[in-house]
Short mmCIF file of C-alpha atoms in Angstrom, two decimals:
data_model
loop_
_atom_site.label_atom_id
_atom_site.label_comp_id
_atom_site.label_asym_id
_atom_site.label_seq_id
_atom_site.Cartn_x
_atom_site.Cartn_y
_atom_site.Cartn_z
CA MET C 106 0.02 -0.05 0.00
CA ASP C 107 1.27 3.36 -0.91
CA ARG C 108 2.01 5.80 1.87
CA LEU C 109 0.31 8.38 -0.38
CA ILE C 110 -2.93 7.58 1.38
CA PHE C 111 -1.64 8.62 4.86
CA THR C 112 -0.48 12.02 3.46
CA ALA C 113 -3.83 12.50 1.96
CA ALA C 114 -5.70 11.29 5.09
CA SER C 115 -3.75 13.79 7.00
CA GLY C 116 -4.84 16.45 4.63
CA MET C 117 -8.54 15.26 4.91
CA THR C 118 -8.40 15.56 8.79
CA ALA C 119 -6.77 18.94 8.37
CA ALA C 120 -9.68 20.08 5.86
CA MET C 121 -12.26 18.83 8.39
CA ASN C 122 -10.64 20.61 11.13
CA ARG C 123 -10.55 23.79 8.95
CA GLN C 124 -14.10 23.44 8.23
CA ARG C 125 -14.81 23.19 11.89
CA VAL C 126 -12.92 26.38 12.58
CA ILE C 127 -14.74 28.07 9.84
CA ALA C 128 -18.14 26.87 11.11
CA SER C 129 -17.11 28.15 14.63
CA ASN C 130 -16.31 31.58 13.06
CA MET C 131 -19.49 31.52 11.04
CA SER C 132 -21.72 30.82 13.87
CA ASN C 133 -20.11 33.73 15.84
CA SER C 134 -20.84 36.22 13.22
CA GLN C 135 -23.15 37.99 15.58
CA THR C 136 -21.30 37.61 18.77
CA THR C 137 -20.25 40.99 20.15
CA GLY C 138 -16.65 41.67 20.05
CA PHE C 139 -15.76 38.23 18.52
CA ARG C 140 -12.35 37.81 16.80
CA ALA C 141 -12.20 35.21 14.17
CA GLU C 142 -9.77 32.38 14.55
CA THR C 143 -7.21 31.72 11.90
CA LEU C 144 -5.94 28.28 11.15
CA GLN C 145 -2.56 27.41 9.91
CA SER C 146 -1.63 24.33 7.97
CA THR C 147 2.07 23.31 7.97
CA PRO C 148 3.76 20.54 6.11
CA MET C 149 5.54 18.09 8.40
CA THR C 150 8.34 16.31 6.80
CA LEU C 151 10.35 13.60 8.49
CA ASP C 152 14.08 14.28 8.49
CA GLY C 153 16.31 11.45 7.04
CA PRO C 154 18.13 10.16 4.25
CA GLN C 155 14.87 9.42 2.15
CA LEU C 156 13.69 11.75 -0.60
CA GLU C 157 11.38 14.46 1.02
CA VAL C 158 8.41 14.15 -1.25
CA ARG C 159 5.81 13.50 1.08
CA ALA C 160 4.76 15.96 3.80
CA MET C 161 2.17 15.25 6.22
CA ASN C 162 -0.26 18.05 6.95
CA GLN C 163 -0.51 19.56 10.40
CA THR C 164 -3.01 22.13 11.33
CA GLN C 165 -3.07 24.62 14.23
CA VAL C 166 -5.11 27.40 15.35
CA LYS C 167 -2.50 30.14 14.89
CA GLY C 168 -4.36 32.85 16.57
CA ALA C 169 -7.18 35.39 16.04
CA ASP C 170 -7.67 37.68 13.26
CA MET C 171 -7.36 41.11 15.00
CA LYS C 172 -9.12 43.24 12.49
CA ALA C 173 -11.74 45.60 13.91
CA GLY C 174 -15.46 44.74 13.69
CA THR C 175 -18.29 46.93 12.63
CA ILE C 176 -19.45 49.52 15.36
CA ILE C 177 -22.99 49.23 15.82
CA GLN C 178 -24.83 52.24 17.66
CA THR C 179 -27.04 50.82 20.45
CA GLY C 180 -28.04 53.81 22.41
CA ASN C 181 -27.56 51.90 25.50
CA GLY C 182 -25.35 53.91 28.11
CA LEU C 183 -23.58 50.91 29.48
CA ASP C 184 -22.38 49.57 26.14
CA VAL C 185 -18.85 50.44 25.07
CA ALA C 186 -17.10 49.70 21.72
CA LEU C 187 -13.35 49.43 22.04
CA GLN C 188 -11.23 51.15 19.42
CA GLY C 189 -7.72 50.65 18.09
CA ASP C 190 -5.58 48.08 19.57
CA THR C 191 -7.34 48.33 23.00
CA MET C 192 -8.75 45.53 24.93
CA LEU C 193 -10.92 45.45 28.16
CA ALA C 194 -9.42 43.98 31.13
CA VAL C 195 -11.70 41.37 32.95
CA GLN C 196 -11.37 38.91 35.76
CA THR C 197 -11.48 35.44 34.40
CA ALA C 198 -13.05 32.34 36.44
CA ASP C 199 -9.76 31.47 37.77
CA GLY C 200 -9.17 34.81 39.23
CA ASN C 201 -6.53 35.88 36.67
CA GLU C 202 -6.62 38.93 34.27
CA GLY C 203 -8.08 38.20 30.79
CA TYR C 204 -8.79 40.43 27.90
CA THR C 205 -11.88 40.93 25.76
CA ARG C 206 -13.35 43.25 23.14
CA ARG C 207 -16.83 42.49 24.42
CA GLY C 208 -18.10 45.71 25.85
CA ASP C 209 -21.84 45.12 26.75
CA LEU C 210 -21.55 46.04 30.36
CA ALA C 211 -24.11 45.56 32.92
CA ILE C 212 -24.43 45.98 36.80
CA SER C 213 -24.89 42.78 38.80
CA ALA C 214 -27.14 42.60 41.90
CA THR C 215 -24.26 43.27 44.18
CA GLY C 216 -23.22 46.26 42.29
CA LEU C 217 -20.34 44.63 40.31
CA LEU C 218 -19.70 45.89 36.87
CA GLN C 219 -19.46 42.95 34.48
CA ASN C 220 -19.53 42.44 30.90
CA GLY C 221 -21.94 40.32 28.80
CA ASP C 222 -19.87 37.14 29.61
CA GLY C 223 -20.72 37.63 33.10
CA LEU C 224 -17.03 38.42 34.02
CA PRO C 225 -16.14 41.26 36.47
CA VAL C 226 -14.78 44.15 34.71
CA LEU C 227 -11.37 45.36 36.04
CA GLY C 228 -10.71 49.02 36.99
CA GLN C 229 -7.45 50.61 38.09
CA GLY C 230 -7.35 48.51 41.25
CA GLY C 231 -9.33 45.43 40.77
CA PRO C 232 -12.92 44.67 39.90
CA ILE C 233 -15.26 47.80 39.80
CA THR C 234 -18.04 47.82 42.14
CA VAL C 235 -20.55 50.67 41.84
CA PRO C 236 -22.66 52.20 44.78
CA VAL C 237 -26.09 50.68 45.03
CA GLY C 238 -28.77 52.86 43.78
CA ALA C 239 -26.46 55.18 41.77
CA LYS C 240 -27.00 56.10 38.29
CA ILE C 241 -23.98 54.92 36.21
CA THR C 242 -22.59 56.64 33.21
CA LEU C 243 -19.47 55.85 31.22
CA SER C 244 -17.28 58.48 29.56
CA GLU C 245 -14.98 58.31 26.44
CA ASP C 246 -11.75 57.73 28.44
CA GLY C 247 -13.42 54.83 30.22
CA SER C 248 -14.24 56.63 33.43
CA VAL C 249 -17.11 55.03 35.30
CA MET C 250 -19.19 57.85 36.88
CA ALA C 251 -21.83 57.54 39.52
CA SER C 252 -24.48 60.08 40.37
CA ASP C 253 -27.04 59.86 43.20
CA PRO C 254 -30.45 59.96 41.63
CA SER C 255 -31.77 61.86 44.74
CA LYS C 256 -29.19 64.67 44.22
CA PRO C 257 -29.38 65.56 40.50
CA SER C 258 -27.76 69.03 41.12
CA GLU C 259 -24.59 67.39 42.19
CA PRO C 260 -21.89 66.54 39.60
CA PRO C 261 -21.28 62.69 39.19
CA THR C 262 -18.27 61.27 41.19
CA GLU C 263 -15.78 59.04 39.40
CA VAL C 264 -15.90 55.49 40.87
CA ASP C 265 -13.12 54.06 38.80
CA ARG C 266 -11.76 53.87 35.32
CA LEU C 267 -12.06 50.80 33.14
CA LYS C 268 -8.72 49.10 32.75
CA LEU C 269 -7.99 49.61 29.08
CA VAL C 270 -4.85 47.88 27.83
CA ASN C 271 -3.07 47.86 24.48
CA TYR C 272 -1.93 44.49 22.98
CA ALA C 273 0.05 46.01 20.06
CA GLY C 274 3.42 44.26 20.08
CA THR C 275 2.34 41.58 22.62
CA ARG C 276 1.41 38.09 21.91
CA ILE C 277 -1.94 37.11 23.03
CA GLU C 278 -3.93 33.99 22.78
CA LYS C 279 -7.61 33.01 23.31
CA ASP C 280 -8.12 30.54 26.26
CA LEU C 281 -10.78 27.88 26.18
CA THR C 282 -13.45 30.32 27.09
CA GLY C 283 -12.56 32.64 24.35
CA ILE C 284 -11.01 35.19 26.39
CA PHE C 285 -7.62 36.60 25.39
CA ARG C 286 -4.73 35.95 27.74
CA VAL C 287 -1.07 36.69 27.55
CA PRO C 288 0.69 33.27 27.39
CA ASN C 289 2.51 32.22 30.45
CA GLY C 290 0.46 34.56 32.79
CA GLY C 291 1.76 38.04 31.82
CA ILE C 292 -0.31 41.18 31.73
CA LEU C 293 -0.79 43.87 29.19
CA PRO C 294 0.18 47.45 29.71
CA VAL C 295 -2.49 50.12 30.56
CA ASP C 296 -3.21 52.41 27.70
CA ASP C 297 -3.88 55.95 29.19
CA THR C 298 -4.90 57.30 25.88
CA ALA C 299 -7.35 54.63 24.97
CA LYS C 300 -10.82 55.87 24.10
CA VAL C 301 -14.02 54.00 24.01
CA ALA C 302 -17.21 54.80 22.08
CA VAL C 303 -20.07 54.82 24.51
CA GLY C 304 -23.53 53.78 23.39
CA ALA C 305 -22.19 51.41 20.77
CA LEU C 306 -21.05 47.78 20.49
CA GLU C 307 -18.21 46.33 18.33
CA GLY C 308 -19.79 43.41 16.33
CA SER C 309 -18.04 40.29 15.25
CA ASN C 310 -15.14 40.78 12.62
CA VAL C 311 -16.33 37.63 10.70
CA LYS C 312 -17.22 38.57 7.18
CA PRO C 313 -19.97 36.36 5.84
CA THR C 314 -18.69 36.46 2.32
CA GLU C 315 -15.12 35.64 3.44
CA VAL C 316 -16.23 32.60 5.42
CA MET C 317 -18.42 31.42 2.54
CA VAL C 318 -15.30 31.41 0.15
CA GLU C 319 -13.24 29.65 2.88
CA MET C 320 -15.89 27.17 3.37
CA VAL C 321 -16.09 26.34 -0.37
CA GLU C 322 -12.26 26.19 -0.45
CA ALA C 323 -12.05 23.74 2.58
CA GLN C 324 -14.73 21.63 1.07
CA ARG C 325 -12.89 21.43 -2.22
CA SER C 326 -9.63 20.56 -0.77
CA PHE C 327 -11.19 17.79 1.19
CA ASP C 328 -12.77 16.41 -1.96
CA MET C 329 -9.50 16.53 -3.78
CA ARG C 330 -7.78 14.55 -1.01
CA THR C 331 -10.54 11.89 -1.19
CA LYS C 332 -9.77 11.76 -4.80
CA LEU C 333 -6.10 11.24 -4.11
CA ILE C 334 -6.89 8.24 -1.88
CA ALA C 335 -9.30 6.94 -4.65
CA THR C 336 -6.29 7.33 -7.16
CA ALA C 337 -3.87 5.56 -4.72
CA ARG C 338 -6.31 2.67 -4.67
CA GLU C 339 -6.48 2.35 -8.39
CA LEU C 340 -2.67 2.47 -8.55
CA ASP C 341 -2.58 -0.27 -5.90
CA GLU C 342 -5.09 -2.47 -7.55
CA GLY C 343 -3.40 -1.97 -10.96
CA GLY C 344 0.03 -3.07 -9.29
CA ALA C 345 -1.67 -6.07 -7.68
CA ARG C 346 -3.18 -7.07 -11.14
CA LEU C 347 0.21 -6.87 -12.79
CA MET C 348 1.60 -9.13 -10.11
CA GLN C 349 -1.07 -11.64 -10.52
CA ILE C 350 -0.07 -14.91 -12.42
CA SER C 351 -2.39 -15.03 -15.35
CA PRO C 352 -4.47 -18.26 -15.18
CA SER C 353 -4.53 -18.59 -18.94
CA MET G 38 -12.57 11.70 11.34
CA PRO G 39 -14.03 14.64 13.38
CA THR G 40 -17.48 15.47 11.99
CA SER G 41 -18.24 18.11 14.57
CA ALA G 42 -18.27 20.96 12.14
CA LEU G 43 -21.93 19.93 11.49
CA HIS G 44 -22.58 20.38 15.21
CA VAL G 45 -20.75 23.70 15.38
CA ALA G 46 -22.88 25.05 12.48
CA ARG G 47 -25.96 23.69 14.22
CA THR G 48 -25.38 25.88 17.36
CA GLY G 49 -25.38 28.69 14.99
CA LEU G 50 -28.67 27.83 13.56
CA ASP G 51 -30.10 27.40 16.91
CA ALA G 52 -28.81 30.83 18.06
CA GLN G 53 -30.02 32.64 15.05
CA ASP G 54 -33.47 31.00 15.42
CA GLN G 55 -33.63 32.25 19.12
CA ARG G 56 -32.54 35.70 17.86
CA MET G 57 -35.23 35.65 15.38
CA ARG G 58 -37.74 34.86 18.14
CA VAL G 59 -36.63 37.92 19.98
CA ILE G 60 -36.96 40.09 16.73
CA ALA G 61 -40.41 38.59 16.20
CA ASN G 62 -41.42 39.52 19.70
CA ASN G 63 -40.26 43.07 19.23
CA LEU G 64 -42.06 43.39 15.93
CA ALA G 65 -45.21 41.83 17.40
CA ASN G 66 -45.03 44.63 20.11
CA VAL G 67 -44.56 47.44 17.75
CA SER G 68 -47.78 49.05 18.77
CA THR G 69 -47.71 47.97 22.50
CA THR G 70 -47.95 50.99 24.80
CA GLY G 71 -44.75 51.42 26.73
CA PHE G 72 -43.03 48.36 25.23
CA LYS G 73 -39.21 48.29 25.29
CA ARG G 74 -37.47 46.19 22.68
CA ASP G 75 -35.06 43.40 23.62
CA ARG G 76 -31.63 42.61 22.14
CA ALA G 77 -30.43 39.06 22.01
CA ASN G 78 -26.70 38.74 23.19
CA PHE G 79 -24.56 36.10 21.61
CA ALA G 80 -21.59 34.41 23.33
CA THR G 81 -19.04 31.82 22.17
CA LEU G 82 -19.34 28.37 23.63
CA ALA G 83 -16.33 26.87 25.25
CA TYR G 84 -13.28 25.73 23.16
CA GLN G 85 -12.07 22.16 22.85
CA ASP G 86 -8.37 21.84 23.54
CA THR G 87 -7.17 19.44 21.06
CA ARG G 88 -3.52 20.31 21.36
CA ILE G 89 -2.25 22.66 24.16
CA ALA G 90 0.33 25.27 23.12
CA GLY G 91 3.59 24.53 25.00
CA GLN G 92 3.00 20.76 24.97
CA GLN G 93 6.01 18.57 23.95
CA SER G 94 6.24 18.21 20.23
CA SER G 95 9.44 16.13 20.46
CA GLY G 96 12.02 15.48 23.08
CA GLU G 97 13.38 19.01 22.93
CA THR G 98 10.68 21.12 21.46
CA THR G 99 7.20 22.21 22.35
CA TYR G 100 4.31 23.39 20.10
CA ALA G 101 4.37 27.13 19.64
CA ASN G 102 0.58 27.14 19.05
CA GLY G 103 -2.34 25.11 20.32
CA LEU G 104 -5.19 23.66 18.38
CA ASN G 105 -8.19 25.21 20.06
CA LEU G 106 -11.36 24.42 18.20
CA GLY G 107 -14.34 26.63 19.01
CA THR G 108 -17.74 24.58 19.53
CA GLY G 109 -20.07 27.38 18.29
CA VAL G 110 -22.29 30.01 19.92
CA SER G 111 -25.36 30.51 21.92
CA VAL G 112 -27.73 33.25 22.80
CA GLN G 113 -26.79 34.00 26.22
CA SER G 114 -29.05 36.64 27.36
CA THR G 115 -31.41 39.46 26.32
CA THR G 116 -30.98 43.10 27.17
CA ARG G 117 -33.98 45.40 27.40
CA ILE G 118 -33.22 48.57 25.63
CA ASP G 119 -34.64 51.50 27.74
CA THR G 120 -34.65 54.22 25.19
CA ALA G 121 -37.89 56.42 25.04
CA GLY G 122 -40.69 55.43 22.91
CA THR G 123 -42.61 57.94 20.77
CA MET G 124 -45.13 60.08 22.74
CA GLU G 125 -48.44 60.24 21.00
CA THR G 126 -51.16 62.65 21.98
CA THR G 127 -54.43 60.90 22.49
CA GLY G 128 -56.36 63.72 24.18
CA ASN G 129 -57.79 61.22 26.67
CA ALA G 130 -57.56 62.91 30.08
CA LEU G 131 -56.66 59.46 31.85
CA ASP G 132 -53.85 58.80 29.46
CA VAL G 133 -50.46 59.54 31.03
CA GLY G 134 -47.11 59.36 29.39
CA LEU G 135 -43.79 59.29 31.24
CA ASP G 136 -41.23 61.85 29.64
CA GLY G 137 -37.90 60.46 31.14
CA GLY G 138 -37.04 57.70 33.42
CA GLY G 139 -39.11 55.65 35.85
CA PHE G 140 -42.22 53.58 36.07
CA PHE G 141 -45.78 53.70 37.37
CA GLN G 142 -46.36 51.40 40.41
CA ILE G 143 -49.25 49.19 40.19
CA GLN G 144 -50.78 46.76 42.80
CA MET G 145 -51.07 43.47 41.17
CA PRO G 146 -53.64 40.82 42.33
CA GLY G 147 -51.98 38.75 44.79
CA GLY G 148 -50.25 41.65 46.58
CA GLN G 149 -47.22 41.89 44.38
CA LEU G 150 -46.26 45.27 42.99
CA GLY G 151 -45.90 45.66 39.34
CA TYR G 152 -44.08 48.41 37.39
CA THR G 153 -45.20 49.66 33.95
CA ARG G 154 -44.40 52.57 31.53
CA ALA G 155 -47.94 52.16 29.99
CA GLY G 156 -50.10 54.92 31.34
CA ASN G 157 -53.41 54.11 29.66
CA PHE G 158 -55.44 54.36 32.79
CA SER G 159 -59.01 54.31 33.40
CA ARG G 160 -61.59 54.77 36.28
CA SER G 161 -62.95 51.75 38.11
CA PRO G 162 -66.52 51.40 38.96
CA GLU G 163 -65.39 52.30 42.53
CA GLY G 164 -63.84 55.46 41.31
CA ASN G 165 -60.13 54.28 41.62
CA LEU G 166 -57.50 55.01 38.95
CA VAL G 167 -56.72 51.67 37.44
CA THR G 168 -54.94 50.08 34.48
CA SER G 169 -56.76 48.63 31.52
CA GLN G 170 -56.59 45.14 33.39
CA GLY G 171 -58.34 47.01 36.31
CA TYR G 172 -55.35 46.93 38.71
CA GLN G 173 -54.94 49.82 40.96
CA VAL G 174 -52.38 52.64 40.72
CA MET G 175 -50.24 52.81 43.86
CA PRO G 176 -50.52 54.93 45.79
CA ALA G 177 -54.27 54.75 45.39
CA ILE G 178 -56.14 57.64 43.69
CA GLN G 179 -59.73 57.91 44.24
CA LEU G 180 -61.81 60.05 41.85
CA PRO G 181 -65.10 61.45 43.15
CA ALA G 182 -68.20 59.82 41.87
CA ASN G 183 -69.63 62.90 39.74
CA THR G 184 -66.23 64.05 38.44
CA THR G 185 -66.54 66.17 35.35
CA GLN G 186 -62.93 67.11 34.65
CA ILE G 187 -59.63 65.68 35.64
CA THR G 188 -56.44 67.43 35.50
CA ILE G 189 -53.07 65.66 36.02
CA GLY G 190 -50.07 67.99 36.46
CA ASP G 191 -46.48 67.52 35.38
CA ASP G 192 -45.50 66.43 38.78
CA GLY G 193 -48.42 63.92 38.85
CA THR G 194 -50.89 65.84 40.99
CA VAL G 195 -54.46 64.63 40.01
CA SER G 196 -57.14 67.31 40.50
CA ALA G 197 -60.70 66.75 39.82
CA SER G 198 -63.77 69.08 39.55
CA VAL G 199 -67.25 67.94 40.12
CA ALA G 200 -70.28 69.38 38.55
CA GLY G 201 -70.92 72.77 39.87
CA GLY G 202 -68.08 72.63 42.17
CA GLU G 203 -64.33 73.77 42.60
CA SER G 204 -61.46 71.73 41.29
CA GLN G 205 -59.77 69.96 44.14
CA GLN G 206 -56.62 67.90 44.41
CA VAL G 207 -57.51 63.91 44.94
CA GLY G 208 -53.95 62.54 44.77
CA GLN G 209 -50.56 62.24 43.26
CA ILE G 210 -49.39 59.69 40.83
CA GLN G 211 -45.84 58.74 41.92
CA VAL G 212 -42.94 57.41 39.75
CA ALA G 213 -40.82 54.47 40.83
CA SER G 214 -37.19 54.41 39.77
CA PHE G 215 -34.59 51.56 40.02
CA ALA G 216 -30.88 51.53 40.37
CA ASN G 217 -30.58 48.95 37.57
CA PRO G 218 -33.81 49.04 35.42
CA GLY G 219 -32.29 46.50 33.15
CA GLY G 220 -32.56 43.94 35.92
CA LEU G 221 -36.40 44.12 36.03
CA GLN G 222 -38.10 40.96 35.18
CA ALA G 223 -40.59 41.29 32.34
CA GLY G 224 -43.95 39.73 32.77
CA SER G 225 -47.14 39.65 30.77
CA ASP G 226 -49.52 42.80 30.23
CA ASN G 227 -46.54 45.39 30.06
CA PHE G 228 -45.58 44.67 33.62
CA LEU G 229 -42.20 44.62 34.90
CA TYR G 230 -41.22 43.13 38.38
CA GLU G 231 -38.56 44.07 40.97
CA THR G 232 -35.69 41.49 41.34
CA ALA G 233 -32.54 41.31 43.24
CA ALA G 234 -30.68 42.70 40.20
CA SER G 235 -32.86 45.73 39.70
CA GLY G 236 -32.57 46.76 43.34
CA PRO G 237 -35.65 48.05 45.33
CA ALA G 238 -38.06 50.58 43.97
CA GLN G 239 -37.60 54.09 44.98
CA LEU G 240 -40.97 55.88 44.99
CA GLY G 241 -40.85 59.55 44.23
CA ILE G 242 -42.32 62.71 42.64
CA ALA G 243 -42.27 62.86 38.98
CA GLY G 244 -39.72 65.23 37.44
CA GLU G 245 -37.59 64.98 40.56
CA ASP G 246 -34.22 63.09 41.16
CA GLY G 247 -34.01 61.91 37.52
CA ARG G 248 -37.54 60.65 37.35
CA GLY G 249 -39.67 61.50 34.14
CA HIS G 250 -42.28 64.24 33.98
CA ILE G 251 -45.87 63.09 33.67
CA LYS G 252 -47.57 64.41 30.47
CA GLN G 253 -51.41 64.12 30.50
CA GLY G 254 -53.31 63.24 27.42
CA MET G 255 -50.28 61.52 25.96
CA LEU G 256 -49.10 57.77 25.69
CA GLU G 257 -45.64 56.48 25.20
CA GLY G 258 -45.54 54.10 22.26
CA SER G 259 -43.22 51.10 22.02
CA ASN G 260 -39.55 52.08 21.21
CA VAL G 261 -39.34 49.31 18.47
CA SER G 262 -38.35 50.83 15.21
CA ILE G 263 -39.55 48.68 12.27
CA VAL G 264 -36.63 49.65 9.99
CA GLU G 265 -34.14 48.61 12.73
CA GLU G 266 -35.93 45.27 13.22
CA LEU G 267 -36.25 44.57 9.60
CA VAL G 268 -32.49 45.12 9.14
CA ASP G 269 -31.79 42.76 12.00
CA MET G 270 -34.18 40.33 10.64
CA ILE G 271 -32.39 40.23 7.29
CA GLU G 272 -29.05 40.01 9.06
CA CYS G 273 -30.32 37.22 11.23
CA GLN G 274 -31.86 35.42 8.13
CA ARG G 275 -28.52 35.71 6.20
CA ALA G 276 -26.55 34.34 9.19
CA TYR G 277 -28.96 31.52 9.42
CA GLU G 278 -28.61 30.83 5.71
CA ILE G 279 -24.78 30.71 5.89
CA ASN G 280 -24.89 28.36 8.75
CA SER G 281 -27.18 26.08 6.88
CA LYS G 282 -24.82 26.27 3.93
CA MET G 283 -21.95 25.11 6.17
CA ILE G 284 -24.15 22.06 7.13
CA SER G 285 -24.66 21.11 3.57
CA SER G 286 -21.09 21.63 2.78
CA VAL G 287 -19.85 19.41 5.53
CA ASP G 288 -22.53 16.96 4.58
CA GLU G 289 -21.19 17.06 0.82
CA MET G 290 -17.64 16.32 2.01
CA LEU G 291 -18.72 13.31 4.15
CA LYS G 292 -20.87 12.08 1.29
CA ASN G 293 -18.07 12.52 -1.23
CA ALA G 294 -15.74 10.55 1.21
CA ASN G 295 -18.31 7.79 1.60
CA GLN G 296 -18.82 7.43 -2.14
CA THR G 297 -15.35 7.82 -3.31
CA LEU G 298 -13.50 5.71 -0.77
#
């Protein structure tokens, strides 16, 4: 049996994985602040004296496509769209710092400011807690302002400021919950000049037309590899026929 | 051979289907007095760690990248968008609109308090100011039996004049506000209910402490914008379509493999 089929089969697995990544991106085309994943296929060759004609295919999720998504005006005062290479720092389930572009903020029952994923949003000194009963407004530089509804004449006081970080030049990866982290537990530097758009949300950066093309491409490359295996079978059968001792 | 691309695409179909339901509910309530539109919030489902970055790839080397495959999407929550609806003049003396934040407090059957923006009130046979369901406005306002004219001021003061008599103040409609109105639980008949997330109701005078003014003879319509919903609907439909295309694409791949091999 020709080893060609193993090469082709690794390619089929890769194409199926690719299709799965595309499906995941596609299904998240409406997820606030979602960043499309990018898959990378690399040829894997075995070093040795043999001729390097066959390379197995290996795929890996290389990272995320960091292009900005479309900004959609929502008119909701607790929605923020992050701009530029900025991310919002949140506290992940394991207590560490994670980063997200998802800015649909809400106030929990205990006054904790959290994003749409239910993760506490970090301020300059840890999770932000707002006074109970206060009216919360956000400003362009990420300041969280609270005003007492019973004293409308008093100016709002700053509770904290959203921890806006800059990821330019730093390697960040998505974890298993889709939150970005710095590999090996680092933290990103605070960006004092970062601006957010209040009353707007950043949509997913998945482009429907792009994913459709990728999908067709993945399907065709899968089909081509099945064809390769079929061809390998024909070759094999042909070889076996030649070897047969003719009964006549 | 992992076939879960099919399942990943299915989660997309489910989520779009749920979003369409939210849009359908918004559109269905386009003429509901005081209705606030809902928005569906999507969230990614957990990732599957097929290969962890940093794992040994050989005796001396480690993988630079992992293979984290997403498992799809789900509709995680809905957010009520509390923007103001359009004010419409009805001319009816017992119709009141709230221009600004806050809610009317209503005594529900069973003792619970309900909150609503729908101010299409009427007079019960006993003379009380009630909602169209017959539930009493709290604090209660009693209108004299032979009232000929009712005036409701900006601050909610209700004055009634009886035939041949002077106009006299009979009560005041108060406005409830909440720390987090988004946390109110929606119920049927335009009513919202207090939850731990919304915080307790703070009852006060209309027009004070950030509460809205009361406008007599007006009703607040729904804040659903048909154009916006239609655009959302098309977006949702297209997303559904491309997800279903993915299902047929993966199906073709598997069919091809089955037939060719």
